[in-house]
Short mmCIF file of N, CA and C and ligand atoms in Angstrom, two decimals:
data_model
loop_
_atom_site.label_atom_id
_atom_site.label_comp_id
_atom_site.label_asym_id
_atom_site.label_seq_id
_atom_site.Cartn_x
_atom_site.Cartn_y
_atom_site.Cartn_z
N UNK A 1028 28.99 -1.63 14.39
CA UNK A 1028 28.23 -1.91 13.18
C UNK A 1028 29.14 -2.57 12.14
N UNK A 1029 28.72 -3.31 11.02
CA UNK A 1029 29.45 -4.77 10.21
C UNK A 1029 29.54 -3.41 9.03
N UNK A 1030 30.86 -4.13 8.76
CA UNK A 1030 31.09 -2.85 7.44
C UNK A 1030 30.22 -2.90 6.63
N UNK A 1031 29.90 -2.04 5.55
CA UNK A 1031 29.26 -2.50 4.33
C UNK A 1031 29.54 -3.09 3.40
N UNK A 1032 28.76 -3.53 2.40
CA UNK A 1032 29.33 -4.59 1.29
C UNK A 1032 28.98 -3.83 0.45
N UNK A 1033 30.25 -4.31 -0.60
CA UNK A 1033 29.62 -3.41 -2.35
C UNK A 1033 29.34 -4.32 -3.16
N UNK A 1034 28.18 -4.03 -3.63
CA UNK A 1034 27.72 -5.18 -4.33
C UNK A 1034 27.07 -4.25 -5.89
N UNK A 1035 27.72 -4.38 -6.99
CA UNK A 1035 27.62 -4.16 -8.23
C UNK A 1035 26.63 -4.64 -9.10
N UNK A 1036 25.36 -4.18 -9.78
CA UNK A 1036 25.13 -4.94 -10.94
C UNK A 1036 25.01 -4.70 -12.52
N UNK A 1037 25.91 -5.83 -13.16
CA UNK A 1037 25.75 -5.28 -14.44
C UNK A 1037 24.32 -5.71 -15.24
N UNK A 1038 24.28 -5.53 -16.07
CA UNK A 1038 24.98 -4.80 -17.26
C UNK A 1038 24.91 -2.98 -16.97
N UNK A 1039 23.90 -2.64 -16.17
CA UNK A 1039 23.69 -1.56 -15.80
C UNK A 1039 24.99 -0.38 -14.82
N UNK A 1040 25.72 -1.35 -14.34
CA UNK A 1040 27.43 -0.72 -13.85
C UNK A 1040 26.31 0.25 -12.45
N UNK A 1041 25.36 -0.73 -11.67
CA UNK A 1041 25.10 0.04 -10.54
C UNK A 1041 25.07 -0.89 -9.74
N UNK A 1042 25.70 0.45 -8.41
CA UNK A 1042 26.41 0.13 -7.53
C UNK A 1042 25.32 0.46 -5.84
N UNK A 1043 25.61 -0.49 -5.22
CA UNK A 1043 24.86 -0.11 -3.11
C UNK A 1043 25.77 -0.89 -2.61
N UNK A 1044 26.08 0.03 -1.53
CA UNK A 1044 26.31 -0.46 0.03
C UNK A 1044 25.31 -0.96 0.88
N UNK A 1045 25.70 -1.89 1.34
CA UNK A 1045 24.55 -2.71 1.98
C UNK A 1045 25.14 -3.18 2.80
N UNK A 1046 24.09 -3.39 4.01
CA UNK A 1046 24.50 -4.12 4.83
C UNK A 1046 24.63 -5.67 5.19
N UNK A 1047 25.82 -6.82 5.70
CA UNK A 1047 25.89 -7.87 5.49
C UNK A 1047 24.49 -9.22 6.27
N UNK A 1048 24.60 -9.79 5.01
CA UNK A 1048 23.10 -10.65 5.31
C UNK A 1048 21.66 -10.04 4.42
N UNK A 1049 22.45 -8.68 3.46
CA UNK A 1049 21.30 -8.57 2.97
C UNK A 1049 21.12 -9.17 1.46
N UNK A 1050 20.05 -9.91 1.02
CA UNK A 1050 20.12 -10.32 -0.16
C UNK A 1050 20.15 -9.69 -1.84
N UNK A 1051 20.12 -10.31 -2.41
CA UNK A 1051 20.18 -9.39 -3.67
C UNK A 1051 19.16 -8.85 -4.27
N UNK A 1052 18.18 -9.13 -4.03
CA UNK A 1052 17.00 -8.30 -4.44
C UNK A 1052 17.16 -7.05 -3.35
N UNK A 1053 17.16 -7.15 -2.34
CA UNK A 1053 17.15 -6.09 -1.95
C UNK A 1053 18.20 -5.00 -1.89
N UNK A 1054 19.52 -5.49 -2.16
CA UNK A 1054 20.58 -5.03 -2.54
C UNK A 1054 20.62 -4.20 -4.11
N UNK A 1055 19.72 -4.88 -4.63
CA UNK A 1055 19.49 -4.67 -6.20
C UNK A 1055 18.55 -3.16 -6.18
N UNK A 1056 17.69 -3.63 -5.32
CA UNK A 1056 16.47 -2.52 -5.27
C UNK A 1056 17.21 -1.10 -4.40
N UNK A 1057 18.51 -1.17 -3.62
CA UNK A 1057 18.95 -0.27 -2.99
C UNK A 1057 19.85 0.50 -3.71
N UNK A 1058 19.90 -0.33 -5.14
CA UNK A 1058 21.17 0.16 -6.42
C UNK A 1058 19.99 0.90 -7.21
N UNK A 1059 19.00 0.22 -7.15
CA UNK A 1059 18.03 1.16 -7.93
C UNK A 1059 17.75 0.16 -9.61
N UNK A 1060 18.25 -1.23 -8.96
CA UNK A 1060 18.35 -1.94 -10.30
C UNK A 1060 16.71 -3.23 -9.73
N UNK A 1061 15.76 -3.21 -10.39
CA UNK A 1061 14.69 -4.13 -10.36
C UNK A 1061 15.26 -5.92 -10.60
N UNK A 1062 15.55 -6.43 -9.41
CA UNK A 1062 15.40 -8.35 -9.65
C UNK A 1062 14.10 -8.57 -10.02
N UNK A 1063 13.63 -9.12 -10.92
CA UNK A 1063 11.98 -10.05 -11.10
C UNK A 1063 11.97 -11.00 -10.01
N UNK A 1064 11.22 -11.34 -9.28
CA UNK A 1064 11.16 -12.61 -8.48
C UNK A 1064 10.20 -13.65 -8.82
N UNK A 1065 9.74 -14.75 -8.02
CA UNK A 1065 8.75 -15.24 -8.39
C UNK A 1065 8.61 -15.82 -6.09
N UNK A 1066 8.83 -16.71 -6.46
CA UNK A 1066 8.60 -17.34 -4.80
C UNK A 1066 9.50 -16.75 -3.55
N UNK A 1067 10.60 -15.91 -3.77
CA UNK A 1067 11.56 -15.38 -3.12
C UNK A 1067 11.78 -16.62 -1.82
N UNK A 1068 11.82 -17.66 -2.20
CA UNK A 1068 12.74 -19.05 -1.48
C UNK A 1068 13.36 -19.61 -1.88
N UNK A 1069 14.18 -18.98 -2.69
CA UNK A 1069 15.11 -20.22 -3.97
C UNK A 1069 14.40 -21.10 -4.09
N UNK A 1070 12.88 -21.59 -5.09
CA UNK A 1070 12.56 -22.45 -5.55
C UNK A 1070 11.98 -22.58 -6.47
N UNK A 1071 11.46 -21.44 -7.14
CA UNK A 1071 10.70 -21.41 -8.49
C UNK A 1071 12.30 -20.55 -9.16
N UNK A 1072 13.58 -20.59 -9.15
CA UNK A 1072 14.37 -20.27 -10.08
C UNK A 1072 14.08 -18.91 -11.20
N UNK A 1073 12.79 -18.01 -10.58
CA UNK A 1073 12.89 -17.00 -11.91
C UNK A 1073 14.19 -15.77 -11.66
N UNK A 1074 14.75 -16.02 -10.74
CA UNK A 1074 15.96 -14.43 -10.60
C UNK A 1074 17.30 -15.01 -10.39
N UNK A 1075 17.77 -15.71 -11.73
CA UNK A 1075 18.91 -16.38 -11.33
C UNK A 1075 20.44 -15.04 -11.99
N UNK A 1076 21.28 -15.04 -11.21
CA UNK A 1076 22.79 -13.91 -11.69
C UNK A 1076 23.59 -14.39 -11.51
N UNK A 1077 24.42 -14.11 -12.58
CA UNK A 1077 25.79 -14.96 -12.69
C UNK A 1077 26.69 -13.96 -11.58
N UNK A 1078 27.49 -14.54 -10.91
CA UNK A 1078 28.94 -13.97 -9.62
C UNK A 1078 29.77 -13.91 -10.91
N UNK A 1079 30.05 -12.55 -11.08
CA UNK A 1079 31.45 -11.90 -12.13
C UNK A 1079 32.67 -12.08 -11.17
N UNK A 1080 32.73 -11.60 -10.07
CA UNK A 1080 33.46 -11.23 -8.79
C UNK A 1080 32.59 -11.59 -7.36
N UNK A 1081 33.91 -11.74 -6.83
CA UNK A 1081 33.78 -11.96 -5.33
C UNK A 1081 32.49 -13.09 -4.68
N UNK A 1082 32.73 -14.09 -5.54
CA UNK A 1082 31.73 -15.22 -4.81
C UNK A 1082 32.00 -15.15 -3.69
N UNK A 1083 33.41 -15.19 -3.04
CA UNK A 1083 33.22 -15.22 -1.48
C UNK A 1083 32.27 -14.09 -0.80
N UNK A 1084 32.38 -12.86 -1.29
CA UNK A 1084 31.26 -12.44 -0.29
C UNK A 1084 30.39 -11.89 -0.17
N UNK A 1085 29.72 -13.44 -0.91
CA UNK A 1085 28.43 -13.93 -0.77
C UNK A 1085 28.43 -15.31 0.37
N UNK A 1086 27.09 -15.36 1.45
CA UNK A 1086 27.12 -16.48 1.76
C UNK A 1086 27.09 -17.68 0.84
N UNK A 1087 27.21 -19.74 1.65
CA UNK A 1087 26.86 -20.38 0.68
C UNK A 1087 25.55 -20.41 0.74
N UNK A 1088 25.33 -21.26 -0.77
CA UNK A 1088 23.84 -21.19 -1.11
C UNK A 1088 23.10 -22.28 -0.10
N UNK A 1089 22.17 -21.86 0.40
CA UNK A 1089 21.53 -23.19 1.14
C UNK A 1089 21.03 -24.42 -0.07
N UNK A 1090 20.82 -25.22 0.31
CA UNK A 1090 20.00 -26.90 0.29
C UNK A 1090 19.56 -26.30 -0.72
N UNK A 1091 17.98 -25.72 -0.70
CA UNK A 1091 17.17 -25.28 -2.02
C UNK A 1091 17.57 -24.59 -2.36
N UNK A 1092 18.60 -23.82 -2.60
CA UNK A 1092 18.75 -22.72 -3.63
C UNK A 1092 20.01 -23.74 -4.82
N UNK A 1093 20.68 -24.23 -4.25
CA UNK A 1093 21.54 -25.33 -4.87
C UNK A 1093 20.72 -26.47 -5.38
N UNK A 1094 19.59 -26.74 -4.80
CA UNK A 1094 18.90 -27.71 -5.88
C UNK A 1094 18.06 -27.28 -6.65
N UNK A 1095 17.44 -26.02 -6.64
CA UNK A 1095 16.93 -25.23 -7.93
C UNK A 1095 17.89 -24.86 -9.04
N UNK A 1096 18.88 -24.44 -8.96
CA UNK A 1096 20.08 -24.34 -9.75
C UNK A 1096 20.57 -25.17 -10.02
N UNK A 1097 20.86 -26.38 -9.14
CA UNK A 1097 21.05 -27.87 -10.42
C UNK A 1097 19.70 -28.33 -11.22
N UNK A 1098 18.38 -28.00 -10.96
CA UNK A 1098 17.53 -28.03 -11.41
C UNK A 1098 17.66 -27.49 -12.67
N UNK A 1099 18.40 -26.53 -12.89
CA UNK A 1099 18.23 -25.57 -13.69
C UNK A 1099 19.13 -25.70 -14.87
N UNK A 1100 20.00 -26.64 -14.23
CA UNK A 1100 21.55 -26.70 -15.04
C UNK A 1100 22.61 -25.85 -15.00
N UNK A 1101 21.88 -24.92 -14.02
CA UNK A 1101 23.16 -23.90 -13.49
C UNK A 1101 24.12 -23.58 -13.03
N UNK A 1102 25.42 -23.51 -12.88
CA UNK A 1102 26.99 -24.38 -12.57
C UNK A 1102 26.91 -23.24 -11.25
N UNK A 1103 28.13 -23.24 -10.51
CA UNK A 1103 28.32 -22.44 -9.18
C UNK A 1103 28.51 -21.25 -9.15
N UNK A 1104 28.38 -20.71 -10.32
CA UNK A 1104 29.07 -19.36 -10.42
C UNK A 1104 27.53 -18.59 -10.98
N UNK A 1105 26.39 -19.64 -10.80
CA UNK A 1105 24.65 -18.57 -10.21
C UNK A 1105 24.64 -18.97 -9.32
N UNK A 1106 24.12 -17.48 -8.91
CA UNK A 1106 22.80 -17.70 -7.35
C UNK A 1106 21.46 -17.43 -7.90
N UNK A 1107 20.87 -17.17 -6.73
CA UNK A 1107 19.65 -17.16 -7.24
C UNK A 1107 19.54 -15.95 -6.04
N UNK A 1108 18.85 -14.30 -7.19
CA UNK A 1108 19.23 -13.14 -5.91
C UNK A 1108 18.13 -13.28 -4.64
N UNK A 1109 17.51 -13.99 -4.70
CA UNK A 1109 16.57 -14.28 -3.55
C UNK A 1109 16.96 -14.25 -2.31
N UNK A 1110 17.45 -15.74 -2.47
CA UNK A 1110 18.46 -16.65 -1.70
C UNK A 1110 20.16 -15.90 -1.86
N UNK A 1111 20.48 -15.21 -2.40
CA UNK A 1111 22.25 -15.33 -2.14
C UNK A 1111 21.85 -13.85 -1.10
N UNK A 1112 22.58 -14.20 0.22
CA UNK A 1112 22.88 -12.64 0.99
C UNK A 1112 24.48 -12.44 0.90
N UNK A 1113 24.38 -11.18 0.67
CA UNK A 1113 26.00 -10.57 1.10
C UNK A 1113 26.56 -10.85 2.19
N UNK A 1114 28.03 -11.32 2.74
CA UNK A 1114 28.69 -11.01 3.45
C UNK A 1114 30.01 -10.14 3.90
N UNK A 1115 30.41 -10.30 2.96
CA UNK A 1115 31.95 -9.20 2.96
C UNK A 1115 32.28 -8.49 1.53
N UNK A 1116 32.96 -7.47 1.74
CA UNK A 1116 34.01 -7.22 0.66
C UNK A 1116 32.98 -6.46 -0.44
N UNK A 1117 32.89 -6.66 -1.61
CA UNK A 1117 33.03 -6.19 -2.57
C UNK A 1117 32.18 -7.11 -3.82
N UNK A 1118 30.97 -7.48 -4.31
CA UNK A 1118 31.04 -8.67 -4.91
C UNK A 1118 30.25 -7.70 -6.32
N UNK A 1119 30.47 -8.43 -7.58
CA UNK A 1119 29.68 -7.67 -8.91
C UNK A 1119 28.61 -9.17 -9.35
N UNK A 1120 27.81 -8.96 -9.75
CA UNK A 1120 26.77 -9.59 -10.25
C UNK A 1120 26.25 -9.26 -11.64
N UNK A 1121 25.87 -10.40 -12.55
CA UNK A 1121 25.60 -9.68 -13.59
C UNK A 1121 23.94 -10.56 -13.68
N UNK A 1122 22.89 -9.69 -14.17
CA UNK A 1122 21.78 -10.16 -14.59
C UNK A 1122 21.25 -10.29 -15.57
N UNK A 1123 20.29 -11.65 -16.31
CA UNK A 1123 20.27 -11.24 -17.64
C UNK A 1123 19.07 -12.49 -17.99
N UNK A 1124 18.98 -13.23 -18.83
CA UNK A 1124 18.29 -14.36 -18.85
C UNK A 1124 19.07 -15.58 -19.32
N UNK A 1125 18.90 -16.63 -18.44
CA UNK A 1125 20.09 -17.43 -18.33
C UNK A 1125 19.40 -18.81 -18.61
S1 FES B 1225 12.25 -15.87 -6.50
FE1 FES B 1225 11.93 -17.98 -6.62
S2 FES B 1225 13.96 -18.74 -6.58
FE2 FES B 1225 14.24 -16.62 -6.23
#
């Protein structure tokens, strides 16, 4: 079995282990912290979080989730928790309205 990932969100300072490939809403919802969504395909841009830590492990963003976020004017350091899944390590996220 793939280690778990720690994945943090602020402003709230809560914390899940999760398993890798899982995204941030659901990572969020396993911290006990609510993402808003809207289309959950990176393309309507409503659940965008800034990477405080550990962009690496997060996968990269696919095609549409990178062109909703330049859509957006949003530099590399959002994902969009839909679209971003965990892969390794340790990563903190912060949510907010951006
Ligand atoms: S819910 Fe639409 S981009 Fe994430």
């Amino acid at each position: 079995m793939a280690e778990l990932v720690e994945v943090t969100f602020l402003p709230d300072d809560r914390t899940a282990w999760v398993s890798p490939g899982t995204n941030l809403v659901d990572a969020g919802a396993a911290a006990g912290v609510e993402v808003v969504t809207g289309c959950t395909r990176g393309m309507c841009g409503t659940d965008p979080v800034v990477v405080r830590e550990g962009a690496d492990g997060l996968a990269p963003p696919t095609d549409d989730e990178r062109a909703t976020l330049d859509r957006m004017g949003l530099g590399p350091e959002y994902r969009l928790a839909c679209s971003a899944a965990v892969r390794a390590g340790r990563v903190v996220v912060e949510l907010g309205s951006f």
